[in-house]
PDB file of C-alpha atoms in Angstrom:
ATOM      1  CA  MET A   1       0.000   0.000   0.000  1.00 36.00           C
ATOM      2  CA  HIS A   2       1.359   3.418  -0.879  1.00 38.00           C
ATOM      3  CA  SER A   3       1.253   6.175   1.716  1.00 39.00           C
ATOM      4  CA  HIS A   4       0.478   9.842   0.970  1.00 40.00           C
ATOM      5  CA  GLU A   5       0.109  12.994   3.030  1.00 39.00           C
ATOM      6  CA  ALA A   6      -2.442  15.576   1.956  1.00 41.00           C
ATOM      7  CA  GLY A   7      -1.241  19.037   1.134  1.00 40.00           C
ATOM      8  CA  VAL A   8      -1.085  21.505  -1.717  1.00 37.00           C
ATOM      9  CA  ALA A   9       0.093  19.757  -4.864  1.00 39.00           C
ATOM     10  CA  PRO A  10       2.562  21.485  -7.161  1.00 37.00           C
ATOM     11  CA  THR A  11       1.224  22.883 -10.417  1.00 38.00           C
ATOM     12  CA  ARG A  12       1.344  20.209 -13.128  1.00 39.00           C
ATOM     13  CA  THR A  13      -0.242  19.371 -16.417  1.00 42.00           C
ATOM     14  CA  PRO A  14      -3.976  18.489 -16.479  1.00 45.00           C
ATOM     15  CA  MET A  15      -3.182  14.749 -16.536  1.00 49.00           C
ATOM     16  CA  ASP A  16      -0.399  13.471 -14.300  1.00 54.00           C
ATOM     17  CA  ARG A  17       0.684   9.864 -14.464  1.00 50.00           C
ATOM     18  CA  ASP A  18       3.042   8.518 -11.878  1.00 55.00           C
ATOM     19  CA  ALA A  19       4.220   5.155 -13.186  1.00 47.00           C
ATOM     20  CA  GLU A  20       6.214   4.551 -10.013  1.00 57.00           C
ATOM     21  CA  ASN A  21       3.161   4.375  -7.750  1.00 73.00           C
ATOM     22  CA  GLY A  22       0.369   3.762 -10.291  1.00 83.00           C
ATOM     23  CA  TRP A  23      -1.768   6.830  -9.541  1.00 86.00           C
ATOM     24  CA  GLU A  24      -3.405   8.871 -12.269  1.00 90.00           C
ATOM     25  CA  VAL A  25      -4.370  12.464 -11.412  1.00 90.00           C
ATOM     26  CA  ALA A  26      -6.520  14.693 -13.634  1.00 90.00           C
ATOM     27  CA  ARG A  27      -6.941  18.430 -13.095  1.00 89.00           C
ATOM     28  CA  PRO A  28      -8.998  20.948 -15.063  1.00 88.00           C
ATOM     29  CA  ALA A  29      -7.043  22.452 -17.960  1.00 84.00           C
ATOM     30  CA  GLY A  30      -6.207  26.114 -17.427  1.00 79.00           C
ATOM     31  CA  GLY A  31      -6.636  26.033 -13.640  1.00 72.00           C
ATOM     32  CA  PRO A  32      -9.740  26.627 -11.529  1.00 67.00           C
ATOM     33  CA  SER A  33     -12.761  28.070 -13.308  1.00 73.00           C
ATOM     34  CA  LEU A  34     -14.376  29.370 -10.100  1.00 82.00           C
ATOM     35  CA  ASP A  35     -12.659  31.506  -7.490  1.00 88.00           C
ATOM     36  CA  GLY A  36     -11.998  29.448  -4.350  1.00 91.00           C
ATOM     37  CA  VAL A  37     -12.653  26.062  -6.001  1.00 92.00           C
ATOM     38  CA  ARG A  38      -9.976  23.442  -6.735  1.00 92.00           C
ATOM     39  CA  MET A  39     -10.726  20.075  -8.298  1.00 93.00           C
ATOM     40  CA  ALA A  40      -8.849  16.919  -9.170  1.00 92.00           C
ATOM     41  CA  GLY A  41      -9.719  13.381 -10.178  1.00 93.00           C
ATOM     42  CA  PHE A  42      -7.760  10.432  -8.785  1.00 92.00           C
ATOM     43  CA  ARG A  43      -7.514   6.821  -9.915  1.00 92.00           C
ATOM     44  CA  ASP A  44      -5.403   4.031  -8.454  1.00 91.00           C
ATOM     45  CA  ARG A  45      -4.508   2.280 -11.723  1.00 86.00           C
ATOM     46  CA  ALA A  46      -2.134  -0.196 -10.085  1.00 85.00           C
ATOM     47  CA  ALA A  47      -4.538  -1.106  -7.229  1.00 84.00           C
ATOM     48  CA  ALA A  48      -1.715  -0.216  -4.844  1.00 84.00           C
ATOM     49  CA  GLY A  49      -4.168   1.110  -2.279  1.00 88.00           C
ATOM     50  CA  LEU A  50      -4.436   4.353  -0.382  1.00 90.00           C
ATOM     51  CA  ASP A  51      -3.211   5.103   3.122  1.00 92.00           C
ATOM     52  CA  MET A  52      -3.330   8.882   3.577  1.00 90.00           C
ATOM     53  CA  HIS A  53      -2.977  11.094   6.639  1.00 91.00           C
ATOM     54  CA  VAL A  54      -5.167  14.188   6.209  1.00 88.00           C
ATOM     55  CA  LEU A  55      -4.258  17.327   8.116  1.00 87.00           C
ATOM     56  CA  PRO A  56      -6.736  20.055   9.125  1.00 83.00           C
ATOM     57  CA  GLN A  57      -7.222  22.698   6.471  1.00 83.00           C
ATOM     58  CA  PRO A  58      -9.333  25.853   6.098  1.00 85.00           C
ATOM     59  CA  ALA A  59     -11.581  24.403   3.394  1.00 87.00           C
ATOM     60  CA  VAL A  60     -14.643  22.263   2.836  1.00 88.00           C
ATOM     61  CA  VAL A  61     -13.612  19.074   1.041  1.00 89.00           C
ATOM     62  CA  VAL A  62     -16.128  17.133  -1.059  1.00 91.00           C
ATOM     63  CA  VAL A  63     -15.030  13.684  -2.253  1.00 93.00           C
ATOM     64  CA  ILE A  64     -17.248  11.943  -4.799  1.00 95.00           C
ATOM     65  CA  GLY A  65     -16.432   8.249  -5.103  1.00 95.00           C
ATOM     66  CA  LEU A  66     -16.652   6.855  -8.633  1.00 94.00           C
ATOM     67  CA  GLY A  67     -15.525   3.292  -8.072  1.00 89.00           C
ATOM     68  CA  ASP A  68     -17.187   0.324  -6.415  1.00 91.00           C
ATOM     69  CA  ASP A  69     -14.853   0.226  -3.422  1.00 91.00           C
ATOM     70  CA  PRO A  70     -15.445   2.481  -0.391  1.00 93.00           C
ATOM     71  CA  VAL A  71     -12.793   4.202   1.707  1.00 93.00           C
ATOM     72  CA  THR A  72     -12.442   4.052   5.481  1.00 94.00           C
ATOM     73  CA  VAL A  73     -12.040   7.306   7.394  1.00 93.00           C
ATOM     74  CA  GLU A  74     -10.489   7.097  10.862  1.00 93.00           C
ATOM     75  CA  SER A  75     -10.823  10.268  12.931  1.00 88.00           C
ATOM     76  CA  ALA A  76     -11.442  11.376  16.508  1.00 88.00           C
ATOM     77  CA  SER A  77     -15.133  10.548  15.981  1.00 85.00           C
ATOM     78  CA  GLY A  78     -14.383   6.907  15.070  1.00 90.00           C
ATOM     79  CA  HIS A  79     -14.158   4.748  11.923  1.00 92.00           C
ATOM     80  CA  ARG A  80     -16.563   5.149   9.014  1.00 93.00           C
ATOM     81  CA  THR A  81     -16.681   3.363   5.674  1.00 95.00           C
ATOM     82  CA  MET A  82     -18.085   5.435   2.804  1.00 94.00           C
ATOM     83  CA  ARG A  83     -17.870   6.040  -0.939  1.00 92.00           C
ATOM     84  CA  SER A  84     -18.341   9.828  -0.838  1.00 93.00           C
ATOM     85  CA  LEU A  85     -17.967  12.422   1.908  1.00 88.00           C
ATOM     86  CA  VAL A  86     -18.054  16.064   2.888  1.00 85.00           C
ATOM     87  CA  ALA A  87     -15.495  17.299   5.441  1.00 84.00           C
ATOM     88  CA  SER A  88     -16.103  20.668   7.081  1.00 79.00           C
ATOM     89  CA  LEU A  89     -13.570  23.316   7.991  1.00 76.00           C
ATOM     90  CA  SER A  90     -10.650  21.949  10.026  1.00 67.00           C
ATOM     91  CA  PRO A  91     -12.203  18.585  10.906  1.00 67.00           C
ATOM     92  CA  GLY A  92      -9.021  17.570  12.713  1.00 81.00           C
ATOM     93  CA  PRO A  93      -6.480  15.007  11.620  1.00 89.00           C
ATOM     94  CA  ALA A  94      -7.754  11.835  10.008  1.00 90.00           C
ATOM     95  CA  ARG A  95      -6.514   8.783   8.158  1.00 94.00           C
ATOM     96  CA  ILE A  96      -8.132   7.609   4.933  1.00 93.00           C
ATOM     97  CA  ARG A  97      -7.584   4.100   3.577  1.00 94.00           C
ATOM     98  CA  GLY A  98      -8.939   2.325   0.548  1.00 93.00           C
ATOM     99  CA  GLU A  99      -8.299  -0.086  -2.291  1.00 92.00           C
ATOM    100  CA  ARG A 100      -8.786   0.675  -6.011  1.00 91.00           C
ATOM    101  CA  VAL A 101      -9.750   4.290  -5.245  1.00 93.00           C
ATOM    102  CA  GLU A 102     -11.430   6.321  -7.995  1.00 95.00           C
ATOM    103  CA  CYS A 103     -12.814   9.710  -7.020  1.00 95.00           C
ATOM    104  CA  VAL A 104     -13.188  13.405  -7.710  1.00 95.00           C
ATOM    105  CA  GLU A 105     -12.077  15.754  -4.933  1.00 94.00           C
ATOM    106  CA  VAL A 106     -13.393  19.319  -4.743  1.00 93.00           C
ATOM    107  CA  ASN A 107     -11.819  21.765  -2.269  1.00 92.00           C
ATOM    108  CA  LEU A 108     -13.933  24.825  -1.508  1.00 92.00           C
ATOM    109  CA  SER A 109     -12.842  27.986   0.296  1.00 91.00           C
ATOM    110  CA  PRO A 110     -15.320  29.068   3.004  1.00 89.00           C
ATOM    111  CA  ARG A 111     -16.774  31.735   0.695  1.00 88.00           C
ATOM    112  CA  ALA A 112     -17.109  29.314  -2.247  1.00 91.00           C
ATOM    113  CA  ALA A 113     -18.631  26.635   0.027  1.00 88.00           C
ATOM    114  CA  TYR A 114     -21.304  29.040   1.228  1.00 88.00           C
ATOM    115  CA  GLY A 115     -22.026  30.269  -2.315  1.00 88.00           C
ATOM    116  CA  LEU A 116     -22.211  26.795  -3.888  1.00 86.00           C
ATOM    117  CA  LEU A 117     -23.764  24.782  -1.041  1.00 82.00           C
ATOM    118  CA  GLY A 118     -25.952  27.521   0.462  1.00 83.00           C
ATOM    119  CA  VAL A 119     -24.947  26.391   3.961  1.00 75.00           C
ATOM    120  CA  PRO A 120     -22.361  27.970   6.278  1.00 74.00           C
ATOM    121  CA  PRO A 121     -19.257  25.709   6.203  1.00 66.00           C
ATOM    122  CA  ALA A 122     -19.460  25.025   9.958  1.00 64.00           C
ATOM    123  CA  ARG A 123     -22.839  23.308   9.399  1.00 54.00           C
ATOM    124  CA  THR A 124     -21.648  20.795   6.775  1.00 49.00           C
ATOM    125  CA  GLY A 125     -20.523  18.341   9.471  1.00 50.00           C
ATOM    126  CA  ARG A 126     -17.326  16.481  10.130  1.00 53.00           C
ATOM    127  CA  PHE A 127     -16.731  13.736   7.593  1.00 51.00           C
ATOM    128  CA  THR A 128     -20.387  13.493   6.722  1.00 54.00           C
ATOM    129  CA  HIS A 129     -21.354  10.434   4.666  1.00 52.00           C
ATOM    130  CA  ARG A 130     -22.946  11.161   1.311  1.00 50.00           C
ATOM    131  CA  THR A 131     -24.321   8.561  -1.091  1.00 47.00           C
TER     132      THR A 131
END
């Protein structure tokens, strides 16, 4: 299983392929189209698995699972298995694990989260399960 730590990724081409670890990453061409919104698609082509430590961040994170396999989120509130999730502002450290992960991740600034979701970011919940 490959281990990753969440953080700001360096600017790359819209489609990154890392043959060493088998991950394919797709980003919108030309950068973000909406102010305060970042998106990327991830696919574990080599089925190497995901074991990622997620650090608190000042954003609302929406993960939309596209594959058949769920991920497990381990945080201070316990363990949850889910395909998609919404994490509110600074949910605290967590660990995310999964096999054959395929998803789209959308990071929203507080202002963008309120404008797009119509709900103050503090009310989105901590690692809320979405189907």
